[in-house]
């Protein structure tokens, strides 16, 4: 079952301007160390940050809160699997909110997809709840 859906569109040039103006202060306030490492080794640093900004906005919308109610930017982080597939990691208040909205007997899965075409970066987040497989009782075997 779908628990939440969020999307965001971000202007890469706006992120570049913010990076130019605030530098590490902006990076350290918004992005996890993993996100910063990824972006800083990419040719399109601003585009990489913009996609992750959009993912955080989209995730906060899928959580049903937006960026309020105690959620912090770094409570949501984008990492990549070896295949390159992006994955969202939630900690702190975002993880608490996810647990709160997940029905008993289900496991929440956060799906994220990112794209960019200068000057735009976009992200979609879908939060899915899957039933947890239970072991049959001894009397059922």
PDB file of N, CA and C in Angstrom, residues 58-99:
ATOM      1  N   UNK A  58      10.879  16.362  -1.536  1.00  0.00           N
ATOM      2  CA  UNK A  58       9.896  15.355  -1.933  1.00  0.00           C
ATOM      3  C   UNK A  58       9.631  14.362  -0.802  1.00  0.00           C
ATOM      4  N   UNK A  59      10.670  13.967  -0.104  1.00  0.00           N
ATOM      5  CA  UNK A  59      10.521  13.031   1.006  1.00  0.00           C
ATOM      6  C   UNK A  59       9.700  13.648   2.128  1.00  0.00           C
ATOM      7  N   UNK A  60       9.968  14.901   2.444  1.00  0.00           N
ATOM      8  CA  UNK A  60       9.211  15.554   3.514  1.00  0.00           C
ATOM      9  C   UNK A  60       7.728  15.635   3.148  1.00  0.00           C
ATOM     10  N   UNK A  61       7.434  15.828   1.879  1.00  0.00           N
ATOM     11  CA  UNK A  61       6.044  15.852   1.426  1.00  0.00           C
ATOM     12  C   UNK A  61       5.422  14.458   1.527  1.00  0.00           C
ATOM     13  N   UNK A  62       6.174  13.433   1.143  1.00  0.00           N
ATOM     14  CA  UNK A  62       5.673  12.055   1.237  1.00  0.00           C
ATOM     15  C   UNK A  62       5.430  11.658   2.693  1.00  0.00           C
ATOM     16  N   UNK A  63       6.221  12.208   3.601  1.00  0.00           N
ATOM     17  CA  UNK A  63       6.019  11.953   5.030  1.00  0.00           C
ATOM     18  C   UNK A  63       4.809  12.711   5.574  1.00  0.00           C
ATOM     19  N   UNK A  64       4.272  13.616   4.755  1.00  0.00           N
ATOM     20  CA  UNK A  64       3.072  14.347   5.136  1.00  0.00           C
ATOM     21  C   UNK A  64       3.324  15.543   6.020  1.00  0.00           C
ATOM     22  N   UNK A  65       4.558  16.017   6.049  1.00  0.00           N
ATOM     23  CA  UNK A  65       4.886  17.117   6.951  1.00  0.00           C
ATOM     24  C   UNK A  65       5.381  18.351   6.235  1.00  0.00           C
ATOM     25  N   UNK A  66       6.025  18.192   5.104  1.00  0.00           N
ATOM     26  CA  UNK A  66       6.805  19.286   4.559  1.00  0.00           C
ATOM     27  C   UNK A  66       7.974  19.501   5.519  1.00  0.00           C
ATOM     28  N   UNK A  67       8.704  20.549   5.343  1.00  0.00           N
ATOM     29  CA  UNK A  67       9.857  20.791   6.217  1.00  0.00           C
ATOM     30  C   UNK A  67       9.428  21.616   7.428  1.00  0.00           C
ATOM     31  N   UNK A  68       8.702  20.964   8.289  1.00  0.00           N
ATOM     32  CA  UNK A  68       8.234  21.570   9.547  1.00  0.00           C
ATOM     33  C   UNK A  68       8.073  20.444  10.558  1.00  0.00           C
ATOM     34  N   UNK A  69       7.509  20.746  11.668  1.00  0.00           N
ATOM     35  CA  UNK A  69       7.217  19.741  12.697  1.00  0.00           C
ATOM     36  C   UNK A  69       8.459  19.016  13.212  1.00  0.00           C
ATOM     37  N   UNK A  70       9.613  19.680  13.212  1.00  0.00           N
ATOM     38  CA  UNK A  70      10.803  19.072  13.797  1.00  0.00           C
ATOM     39  C   UNK A  70      11.689  18.326  12.837  1.00  0.00           C
ATOM     40  N   UNK A  71      11.274  18.193  11.597  1.00  0.00           N
ATOM     41  CA  UNK A  71      12.104  17.464  10.637  1.00  0.00           C
ATOM     42  C   UNK A  71      13.319  18.319  10.280  1.00  0.00           C
ATOM     43  N   UNK A  72      14.458  17.698  10.161  1.00  0.00           N
ATOM     44  CA  UNK A  72      15.694  18.396   9.818  1.00  0.00           C
ATOM     45  C   UNK A  72      16.169  17.914   8.453  1.00  0.00           C
ATOM     46  N   UNK A  73      16.828  18.812   7.742  1.00  0.00           N
ATOM     47  CA  UNK A  73      17.334  18.465   6.414  1.00  0.00           C
ATOM     48  C   UNK A  73      18.166  17.183   6.441  1.00  0.00           C
ATOM     49  N   UNK A  74      19.033  17.072   7.428  1.00  0.00           N
ATOM     50  CA  UNK A  74      19.939  15.921   7.481  1.00  0.00           C
ATOM     51  C   UNK A  74      19.260  14.650   7.990  1.00  0.00           C
ATOM     52  N   UNK A  75      17.988  14.748   8.402  1.00  0.00           N
ATOM     53  CA  UNK A  75      17.234  13.541   8.771  1.00  0.00           C
ATOM     54  C   UNK A  75      16.893  12.706   7.538  1.00  0.00           C
ATOM     55  N   UNK A  76      17.069  13.300   6.367  1.00  0.00           N
ATOM     56  CA  UNK A  76      16.810  12.613   5.102  1.00  0.00           C
ATOM     57  C   UNK A  76      18.070  12.696   4.264  1.00  0.00           C
ATOM     58  N   UNK A  77      18.564  11.558   3.823  1.00  0.00           N
ATOM     59  CA  UNK A  77      19.793  11.556   3.032  1.00  0.00           C
ATOM     60  C   UNK A  77      19.671  10.630   1.838  1.00  0.00           C
ATOM     61  N   UNK A  78      20.327  11.002   0.762  1.00  0.00           N
ATOM     62  CA  UNK A  78      20.351  10.179  -0.443  1.00  0.00           C
ATOM     63  C   UNK A  78      21.731   9.548  -0.565  1.00  0.00           C
ATOM     64  N   UNK A  79      21.738   8.246  -0.718  1.00  0.00           N
ATOM     65  CA  UNK A  79      22.966   7.504  -1.009  1.00  0.00           C
ATOM     66  C   UNK A  79      22.706   6.732  -2.298  1.00  0.00           C
ATOM     67  N   UNK A  80      23.703   6.037  -2.773  1.00  0.00           N
ATOM     68  CA  UNK A  80      23.533   5.249  -3.986  1.00  0.00           C
ATOM     69  C   UNK A  80      24.009   3.827  -3.753  1.00  0.00           C
ATOM     70  N   UNK A  81      23.248   2.876  -4.313  1.00  0.00           N
ATOM     71  CA  UNK A  81      23.688   1.493  -4.325  1.00  0.00           C
ATOM     72  C   UNK A  81      24.838   1.363  -5.317  1.00  0.00           C
ATOM     73  N   UNK A  82      25.518   0.240  -5.313  1.00  0.00           N
ATOM     74  CA  UNK A  82      26.623   0.025  -6.253  1.00  0.00           C
ATOM     75  C   UNK A  82      26.165   0.165  -7.700  1.00  0.00           C
ATOM     76  N   UNK A  83      24.909  -0.148  -7.949  1.00  0.00           N
ATOM     77  CA  UNK A  83      24.346  -0.042  -9.297  1.00  0.00           C
ATOM     78  C   UNK A  83      24.103   1.399  -9.712  1.00  0.00           C
ATOM     79  N   UNK A  84      24.195   2.321  -8.754  1.00  0.00           N
ATOM     80  CA  UNK A  84      23.914   3.723  -9.018  1.00  0.00           C
ATOM     81  C   UNK A  84      22.526   4.144  -8.574  1.00  0.00           C
ATOM     82  N   UNK A  85      21.671   3.178  -8.284  1.00  0.00           N
ATOM     83  CA  UNK A  85      20.299   3.483  -7.858  1.00  0.00           C
ATOM     84  C   UNK A  85      20.320   4.320  -6.583  1.00  0.00           C
ATOM     85  N   UNK A  86      19.589   5.442  -6.577  1.00  0.00           N
ATOM     86  CA  UNK A  86      19.526   6.246  -5.359  1.00  0.00           C
ATOM     87  C   UNK A  86      18.603   5.602  -4.323  1.00  0.00           C
ATOM     88  N   UNK A  87      18.960   5.759  -3.063  1.00  0.00           N
ATOM     89  CA  UNK A  87      18.134   5.266  -1.951  1.00  0.00           C
ATOM     90  C   UNK A  87      18.067   6.355  -0.889  1.00  0.00           C
ATOM     91  N   UNK A  88      16.909   6.470  -0.240  1.00  0.00           N
ATOM     92  CA  UNK A  88      16.728   7.446   0.847  1.00  0.00           C
ATOM     93  C   UNK A  88      16.998   6.753   2.172  1.00  0.00           C
ATOM     94  N   UNK A  89      17.735   7.423   3.014  1.00  0.00           N
ATOM     95  CA  UNK A  89      17.977   6.965   4.372  1.00  0.00           C
ATOM     96  C   UNK A  89      17.353   7.988   5.311  1.00  0.00           C
ATOM     97  N   UNK A  90      16.525   7.510   6.232  1.00  0.00           N
ATOM     98  CA  UNK A  90      15.871   8.410   7.175  1.00  0.00           C
ATOM     99  C   UNK A  90      16.407   8.156   8.572  1.00  0.00           C
ATOM    100  N   UNK A  91      16.699   9.234   9.291  1.00  0.00           N
ATOM    101  CA  UNK A  91      17.155   9.154  10.672  1.00  0.00           C
ATOM    102  C   UNK A  91      16.357  10.169  11.483  1.00  0.00           C
ATOM    103  N   UNK A  92      16.592  10.193  12.772  1.00  0.00           N
ATOM    104  CA  UNK A  92      15.994  11.212  13.628  1.00  0.00           C
ATOM    105  C   UNK A  92      14.481  11.277  13.507  1.00  0.00           C
ATOM    106  N   UNK A  93      13.984  12.509  13.445  1.00  0.00           N
ATOM    107  CA  UNK A  93      12.553  12.725  13.426  1.00  0.00           C
ATOM    108  C   UNK A  93      11.905  12.136  12.186  1.00  0.00           C
ATOM    109  N   UNK A  94      12.582  12.157  11.045  1.00  0.00           N
ATOM    110  CA  UNK A  94      12.020  11.598   9.810  1.00  0.00           C
ATOM    111  C   UNK A  94      11.791  10.099   9.966  1.00  0.00           C
ATOM    112  N   UNK A  95      12.740   9.406  10.588  1.00  0.00           N
ATOM    113  CA  UNK A  95      12.576   7.962  10.836  1.00  0.00           C
ATOM    114  C   UNK A  95      11.441   7.715  11.817  1.00  0.00           C
ATOM    115  N   UNK A  96      11.327   8.569  12.822  1.00  0.00           N
ATOM    116  CA  UNK A  96      10.220   8.444  13.786  1.00  0.00           C
ATOM    117  C   UNK A  96       8.884   8.634  13.090  1.00  0.00           C
ATOM    118  N   UNK A  97       8.790   9.640  12.227  1.00  0.00           N
ATOM    119  CA  UNK A  97       7.550   9.901  11.491  1.00  0.00           C
ATOM    120  C   UNK A  97       7.202   8.724  10.583  1.00  0.00           C
ATOM    121  N   UNK A  98       8.209   8.152   9.921  1.00  0.00           N
ATOM    122  CA  UNK A  98       7.985   6.994   9.053  1.00  0.00           C
ATOM    123  C   UNK A  98       7.438   5.821   9.859  1.00  0.00           C
ATOM    124  N   UNK A  99       8.026   5.570  11.013  1.00  0.00           N
ATOM    125  CA  UNK A  99       7.556   4.468  11.868  1.00  0.00           C
ATOM    126  C   UNK A  99       6.119   4.724  12.326  1.00  0.00           C
TER     127      UNK A  99
END
